[in-house]
Structures are given as structure tokens and as C-alpha cells.
């Protein structure tokens, strides 16, 4: 008995669209999205494309009116509901361009709900290109199967972040001068949670004192070696996800 082909086809391309999706909604597409589908993925009339808009889950759409540089994608049915990701924020000092892009991409794949660039005294980089970071979040979400993008906050200074810190949210402060072992700390504070990672130059002593003065702050150690900022952000986020995130609910594929 031949196996029934999977539906939607595993090879179906996935695309984030700004349109609001729903039954029979037609999404006209041109520009980069159309180029990707038509020239890279060789989509033709009648092919299935998976769309998500960050609000209404994932939809199977049929390609119609395919032309050289544009096409229409008509939603047929919802294939996955809007996901709920763990209530975990990654607050990271902006670091050099390629590295902050890597942090954004990995944060999305790991299931982070919100990414907050935090300007600290020793930040080498004092601005972030939010459009570029968002593009990395979109690309990562398309690849990893998320149906919602992480929120991307405007850059905030460390004092402003601490002044407006939510009362019910634990702030795991990756302190390279020492802190509690992660497993103890994470187990005692399952969430809502956030991780704060410093820049290449680390935190100043005054910043460290200010962070530790926050009642919600939980200084954590990431081991005996000094990690690069991006390594610290990615590794500690993965550990939290494994301990308290949705990795514990992962059904076998
Ligand atoms: N300039 C600092 C120094 O030499 O001590 C190193 C800063 S490190 C490159 C960047 C950030 O990663 C730190 O501010 C901290 O948030 C985090 N980090 C790196 N290694 C860590 C560790 N072993 N424990 C806790 N946090 C760490």
C-alpha cells in the first residue's frame, strides 16, 4: 500500500506576510517574497505555500496568477494555530553587527518571546538597526516553524530598563564576576523570566550594583570561563528553555 503523501507537503515553502490571513484570503505578492518563491523555490500555479502573519497561525495557500515577478496566494485552510511561546525575554547589550544578528536569529529559534536591546556604559555599539534585526527574526521564524515573531523592543538604556522592570518578572543577570549556578536559579524561578547579558566589555561595577539592587534580579554564573556576549546569550537562553521552556513539552516528531 503506497504511503499517503504528507499534507501540507514538507517541501512547501514558508513565508511571513504582513497581511491578516483567513479562509479564502488572497495575498498578492511581489518583491523579495515573490522572488524567493518564483526564482528560488520555483513555485508554479497550484503549488502550496505556507503563510503566517504572526496573529492567526499558519495557513496553506495555493499559488494563483503566477507571473514572472508576482503571484497571488489564496489561503485555503489553517494548518497550525498561533503558537504560545514561553514568557521569556532576552535583554542583550548591542554588540558588533554580525554578532547581534546571530543573537536575534538564535533567540527566535530558541523560542524567545521578546528581544530587548539594552545600551550599557561599555557598549561598543550605541545603536541597532531594528529593521535589519527584524529581517533576521522573520527569516529565522520562517525556517524554524514559528507562527509568531518575537517582539522586538526599541533599544533602551540599562537605567531605564531597570526603572520600569515588571514586578512579576525574574531577571536572570549573567554576571561574569559570579552568581548562582543556573540550574538552582532557574528551577526556583520558572517564569515569567528574562535574561540580561552585557556587552563585550562587560558591566561596570556601578551597573552591577544597580542590577543587583533590583528585587527581581537573580545573578547567575555561566561557568568558570568568560563567554563571548553572544555565546552567553544563546547558551543561557537554551538552558532556560530546556529547564522551563517548551522544550519540556516537545512531542516526538
Ligand atoms: N569584559 C568582561 C570580562 O573580561 O570579564 C567579559 C564580558 S563578556 C564578553 C559579555 C557578557 O557575557 C558579560 O557581561 C556577561 O553578561 C556574560 N558572561 C560571559 N561569561 C560569563 C560567565 N562565565 N558567567 C556569567 N556571565 C557571563
Tab-separated table of C-alpha atoms and ligand atoms in Angstrom:
chain	number	residue	atom	x	y	z
A	1	UNK	CA	0.000	0.000	0.000
A	2	UNK	CA	1.806	3.253	-1.061
A	3	UNK	CA	2.202	5.723	1.859
A	4	UNK	CA	-0.214	8.684	1.770
A	5	UNK	CA	1.827	11.789	0.900
A	6	UNK	CA	2.173	14.230	3.818
A	7	UNK	CA	-0.082	17.285	3.618
A	8	UNK	CA	0.884	20.088	3.578
A	9	UNK	CA	3.945	18.891	1.651
A	10	UNK	CA	7.039	19.026	3.857
A	11	UNK	CA	8.784	20.807	0.996
A	12	UNK	CA	6.185	23.616	0.961
A	13	UNK	CA	7.944	26.975	1.347
A	14	UNK	CA	7.026	29.046	4.456
A	15	UNK	CA	6.659	32.798	4.275
A	16	UNK	CA	5.854	35.531	6.806
A	17	UNK	CA	3.389	38.071	5.395
A	18	UNK	CA	2.127	41.333	6.896
A	19	UNK	CA	-1.407	40.623	5.601
A	20	UNK	CA	-4.086	39.307	8.004
A	21	UNK	CA	-4.778	35.728	6.954
A	22	UNK	CA	-8.070	33.844	6.952
A	23	UNK	CA	-10.218	31.460	4.843
A	24	UNK	CA	-10.091	32.354	1.138
A	25	UNK	CA	-7.990	35.495	1.816
A	26	UNK	CA	-5.955	36.297	-1.310
A	27	UNK	CA	-2.465	37.699	-0.690
A	28	UNK	CA	-0.913	39.445	-3.722
A	29	UNK	CA	2.875	39.106	-3.549
A	30	UNK	CA	5.696	40.845	-5.379
A	31	UNK	CA	9.216	41.999	-4.447
A	32	UNK	CA	11.557	39.807	-2.384
A	33	UNK	CA	8.871	37.368	-1.254
A	34	UNK	CA	7.775	36.738	-4.827
A	35	UNK	CA	11.397	36.435	-5.988
A	36	UNK	CA	12.084	33.810	-3.323
A	37	UNK	CA	9.013	31.762	-4.280
A	38	UNK	CA	9.262	32.123	-8.056
A	39	UNK	CA	13.018	32.088	-8.712
A	40	UNK	CA	14.424	30.156	-5.750
A	41	UNK	CA	11.608	27.755	-4.856
A	42	UNK	CA	10.254	27.553	-8.467
A	43	UNK	CA	6.636	27.824	-7.277
A	44	UNK	CA	4.054	27.345	-10.043
A	45	UNK	CA	0.268	27.735	-10.296
A	46	UNK	CA	-1.460	25.308	-7.925
A	47	UNK	CA	1.555	24.812	-5.645
A	48	UNK	CA	1.072	25.049	-1.876
A	49	UNK	CA	2.861	27.759	0.136
A	50	UNK	CA	2.598	28.035	3.939
A	51	UNK	CA	1.909	31.564	5.171
A	52	UNK	CA	1.911	33.019	8.676
A	53	UNK	CA	1.167	36.559	9.806
A	54	UNK	CA	2.098	36.446	13.479
A	55	UNK	CA	-1.566	36.770	14.502
A	56	UNK	CA	-3.676	33.933	13.091
A	57	UNK	CA	-1.397	30.918	12.941
A	58	UNK	CA	-0.177	29.218	9.767
A	59	UNK	CA	-2.264	28.796	6.595
A	60	UNK	CA	-1.876	26.645	3.499
A	61	UNK	CA	-2.224	28.892	0.455
A	62	UNK	CA	-2.475	27.955	-3.220
A	63	UNK	CA	-0.371	29.857	-5.756
A	64	UNK	CA	-2.505	31.555	-8.424
A	65	UNK	CA	-1.948	34.059	-11.272
A	66	UNK	CA	1.761	33.224	-11.214
A	67	UNK	CA	3.719	35.660	-13.397
A	68	UNK	CA	7.426	36.427	-13.800
A	69	UNK	CA	7.680	38.778	-10.791
A	70	UNK	CA	4.450	38.413	-8.867
A	71	UNK	CA	1.711	35.974	-7.892
A	72	UNK	CA	-1.353	35.643	-5.677
A	73	UNK	CA	-1.537	33.236	-2.730
A	74	UNK	CA	-5.068	32.229	-1.729
A	75	UNK	CA	-5.490	30.841	1.798
A	76	UNK	CA	-7.339	27.539	1.890
A	77	UNK	CA	-7.084	26.213	5.435
A	78	UNK	CA	-5.312	26.839	8.715
A	79	UNK	CA	-2.549	24.285	9.187
A	80	UNK	CA	-1.391	25.377	12.666
A	81	UNK	CA	-2.836	27.653	15.339
A	82	UNK	CA	-0.945	30.680	16.640
A	83	UNK	CA	1.676	29.247	18.997
A	84	UNK	CA	2.252	30.324	22.548
A	85	UNK	CA	5.942	30.635	23.271
A	86	UNK	CA	7.421	30.675	26.795
A	87	UNK	CA	7.218	34.048	28.515
A	88	UNK	CA	10.948	34.676	28.336
A	89	UNK	CA	12.689	37.905	27.339
A	90	UNK	CA	16.275	38.247	26.178
A	91	UNK	CA	17.765	41.609	27.162
A	92	UNK	CA	21.143	41.986	25.490
A	93	UNK	CA	23.610	44.796	25.028
A	94	UNK	CA	24.051	45.567	21.319
A	95	UNK	CA	27.272	44.010	20.092
A	96	UNK	CA	29.027	44.176	16.738
A	97	UNK	CA	26.734	43.851	13.705
A	98	UNK	CA	27.079	40.232	12.671
A	99	UNK	CA	27.026	39.058	16.258
A	100	UNK	CA	23.817	40.826	17.300
A	101	UNK	CA	22.239	39.415	14.123
A	102	UNK	CA	23.271	35.931	15.277
A	103	UNK	CA	21.749	36.576	18.727
A	104	UNK	CA	18.474	37.689	17.119
A	105	UNK	CA	18.343	34.650	14.842
A	106	UNK	CA	19.093	32.171	17.649
A	107	UNK	CA	16.722	33.888	20.088
A	108	UNK	CA	13.909	33.352	17.584
A	109	UNK	CA	14.784	29.707	17.004
A	110	UNK	CA	15.114	29.043	20.736
A	111	UNK	CA	11.582	30.375	21.398
A	112	UNK	CA	12.229	33.761	22.981
A	113	UNK	CA	9.072	35.917	23.297
A	114	UNK	CA	10.762	39.318	23.306
A	115	UNK	CA	14.176	40.703	22.374
A	116	UNK	CA	15.261	43.920	24.115
A	117	UNK	CA	18.469	45.691	23.025
A	118	UNK	CA	19.952	47.331	26.178
A	119	UNK	CA	22.504	50.163	25.955
A	120	UNK	CA	25.114	49.891	28.728
A	121	UNK	CA	28.097	52.072	29.624
A	122	UNK	CA	30.633	49.805	27.943
A	123	UNK	CA	28.562	49.058	24.848
A	124	UNK	CA	30.911	49.312	21.863
A	125	UNK	CA	27.867	49.695	19.621
A	126	UNK	CA	25.492	52.513	20.540
A	127	UNK	CA	22.740	51.925	18.011
A	128	UNK	CA	20.945	48.975	16.471
A	129	UNK	CA	19.287	48.678	13.075
A	130	UNK	CA	15.879	47.362	14.123
A	131	UNK	CA	14.791	46.769	10.522
A	132	UNK	CA	17.800	44.520	9.966
A	133	UNK	CA	17.225	42.675	13.241
A	134	UNK	CA	13.550	42.208	12.358
A	135	UNK	CA	14.530	40.775	8.967
A	136	UNK	CA	16.698	38.200	10.783
A	137	UNK	CA	13.785	37.372	13.112
A	138	UNK	CA	11.455	36.874	10.130
A	139	UNK	CA	13.941	34.633	8.321
A	140	UNK	CA	14.553	32.558	11.455
A	141	UNK	CA	10.801	32.202	12.096
A	142	UNK	CA	10.210	31.056	8.506
A	143	UNK	CA	12.971	28.456	8.875
A	144	UNK	CA	12.205	27.098	12.354
A	145	UNK	CA	8.417	26.885	12.048
A	146	UNK	CA	7.351	29.637	14.459
A	147	UNK	CA	3.935	31.130	13.706
A	148	UNK	CA	4.660	34.349	15.592
A	149	UNK	CA	7.730	36.579	15.587
A	150	UNK	CA	9.414	37.573	18.853
A	151	UNK	CA	8.537	41.123	19.870
A	152	UNK	CA	11.479	43.402	19.071
A	153	UNK	CA	11.699	46.320	21.505
A	154	UNK	CA	13.337	49.674	20.802
A	155	UNK	CA	16.780	49.992	22.365
A	156	UNK	CA	16.619	51.130	25.978
A	157	UNK	CA	19.331	52.268	28.397
A	158	UNK	CA	20.078	49.980	31.344
A	159	UNK	CA	18.800	52.501	33.936
A	160	UNK	CA	15.527	52.945	32.023
A	161	UNK	CA	15.139	49.170	31.717
A	162	UNK	CA	15.601	48.675	35.460
A	163	UNK	CA	13.342	51.596	36.418
A	164	UNK	CA	10.420	50.100	34.520
A	165	UNK	CA	11.107	46.449	35.327
A	166	UNK	CA	7.873	44.427	35.705
A	167	UNK	CA	7.222	43.363	39.277
A	168	UNK	CA	6.424	39.722	38.465
A	169	UNK	CA	9.341	39.004	36.135
A	170	UNK	CA	12.589	37.369	37.335
A	171	UNK	CA	15.671	38.995	35.793
A	172	UNK	CA	18.486	36.462	35.417
A	173	UNK	CA	21.573	38.635	35.349
A	174	UNK	CA	24.510	36.901	33.668
A	175	UNK	CA	27.265	38.183	35.914
A	176	UNK	CA	30.764	37.278	34.766
A	177	UNK	CA	32.094	38.086	38.242
A	178	UNK	CA	29.962	35.300	39.707
A	179	UNK	CA	26.448	34.325	40.569
A	180	UNK	CA	24.305	31.329	41.446
A	181	UNK	CA	24.522	28.146	39.375
A	182	UNK	CA	21.860	28.358	36.664
A	183	UNK	CA	20.070	25.116	37.461
A	184	UNK	CA	19.338	26.209	41.042
A	185	UNK	CA	18.247	29.660	39.937
A	186	UNK	CA	16.127	28.581	37.002
A	187	UNK	CA	14.355	25.853	38.962
A	188	UNK	CA	13.363	28.352	41.648
A	189	UNK	CA	12.069	30.920	39.144
A	190	UNK	CA	10.160	29.182	36.321
A	191	UNK	CA	8.774	32.411	34.834
A	192	UNK	CA	7.798	34.998	33.669
A	193	UNK	CA	11.535	35.458	33.225
A	194	UNK	CA	14.239	37.401	31.410
A	195	UNK	CA	17.968	37.116	30.851
A	196	UNK	CA	20.304	40.135	30.863
A	197	UNK	CA	23.676	39.845	29.112
A	198	UNK	CA	26.316	42.553	28.944
A	199	UNK	CA	28.448	43.838	26.057
A	200	UNK	CA	31.940	42.813	25.013
A	201	UNK	CA	33.356	44.980	27.810
A	202	UNK	CA	31.028	43.610	30.475
A	203	UNK	CA	29.121	45.611	33.075
A	204	UNK	CA	30.718	48.368	35.163
A	205	UNK	CA	30.798	47.830	38.943
A	206	UNK	CA	28.172	50.586	39.333
A	207	UNK	CA	25.920	48.880	36.781
A	208	UNK	CA	26.407	45.560	38.540
A	209	UNK	CA	25.379	47.090	41.876
A	210	UNK	CA	22.359	48.739	40.300
A	211	UNK	CA	21.189	45.495	38.696
A	212	UNK	CA	21.727	43.509	41.898
A	213	UNK	CA	19.706	46.107	43.826
A	214	UNK	CA	16.617	45.169	41.790
A	215	UNK	CA	14.468	42.788	43.890
A	216	UNK	CA	13.714	40.659	40.811
A	217	UNK	CA	17.431	40.311	39.894
A	218	UNK	CA	18.944	36.811	40.122
A	219	UNK	CA	22.727	36.912	39.409
A	220	UNK	CA	23.722	33.714	37.599
A	221	UNK	CA	27.050	32.212	36.674
A	222	UNK	CA	27.577	30.706	33.221
A	223	UNK	CA	30.555	28.671	34.392
A	224	UNK	CA	34.254	29.268	35.020
A	225	UNK	CA	35.134	30.703	31.593
A	226	UNK	CA	34.416	34.141	30.165
A	227	UNK	CA	31.992	33.634	27.276
A	228	UNK	CA	31.553	36.000	24.372
A	229	UNK	CA	28.358	38.031	24.799
A	230	UNK	CA	26.602	36.160	22.007
A	231	UNK	CA	27.672	32.793	23.418
A	232	UNK	CA	26.369	33.799	26.860
A	233	UNK	CA	23.041	34.969	25.453
A	234	UNK	CA	22.470	31.863	23.336
A	235	UNK	CA	23.734	29.305	25.858
A	236	UNK	CA	21.829	30.688	28.853
A	237	UNK	CA	18.629	31.040	26.819
A	238	UNK	CA	18.915	27.417	25.707
A	239	UNK	CA	19.432	26.293	29.312
A	240	UNK	CA	16.353	28.183	30.465
A	241	UNK	CA	14.270	26.754	27.610
A	242	UNK	CA	15.386	23.231	28.481
A	243	UNK	CA	14.563	23.786	32.184
A	244	UNK	CA	11.388	25.889	31.995
A	245	UNK	CA	10.524	26.486	28.374
A	246	UNK	CA	8.561	24.491	25.825
A	247	UNK	CA	11.369	22.057	25.162
A	248	UNK	CA	9.998	20.030	28.064
A	249	UNK	CA	6.676	19.697	26.185
A	250	UNK	CA	8.264	18.621	22.935
A	251	UNK	CA	6.418	15.678	21.424
A	252	UNK	CA	8.431	13.359	19.202
A	253	UNK	CA	8.167	14.475	15.568
B	1	LIG	N1	34.730	42.137	29.781
B	1	LIG	C1	34.277	41.063	30.627
B	1	LIG	C2	35.461	40.439	31.353
B	1	LIG	O1	36.500	40.344	30.726
B	1	LIG	O2	35.238	39.985	32.466
B	1	LIG	C3	33.592	39.990	29.820
B	1	LIG	C4	32.257	40.370	29.304
B	1	LIG	S1	31.562	39.009	28.438
B	1	LIG	C5	32.457	39.089	26.936
B	1	LIG	C6	29.962	39.654	27.956
B	1	LIG	C7	28.831	39.262	28.870
B	1	LIG	O3	28.599	37.858	28.809
B	1	LIG	C8	29.022	39.548	30.325
B	1	LIG	O4	28.749	40.888	30.649
B	1	LIG	C9	28.048	38.584	30.966
B	1	LIG	O5	26.736	39.121	30.903
B	1	LIG	C10	28.146	37.374	30.075
B	1	LIG	N2	29.081	36.359	30.558
B	1	LIG	C11	30.197	35.927	29.933
B	1	LIG	N3	30.790	34.936	30.636
B	1	LIG	C12	30.034	34.728	31.754
B	1	LIG	C13	30.112	33.852	32.871
B	1	LIG	N4	31.098	32.945	32.978
B	1	LIG	N5	29.161	33.932	33.832
B	1	LIG	C14	28.158	34.843	33.737
B	1	LIG	N6	28.009	35.690	32.689
B	1	LIG	C15	28.947	35.646	31.707
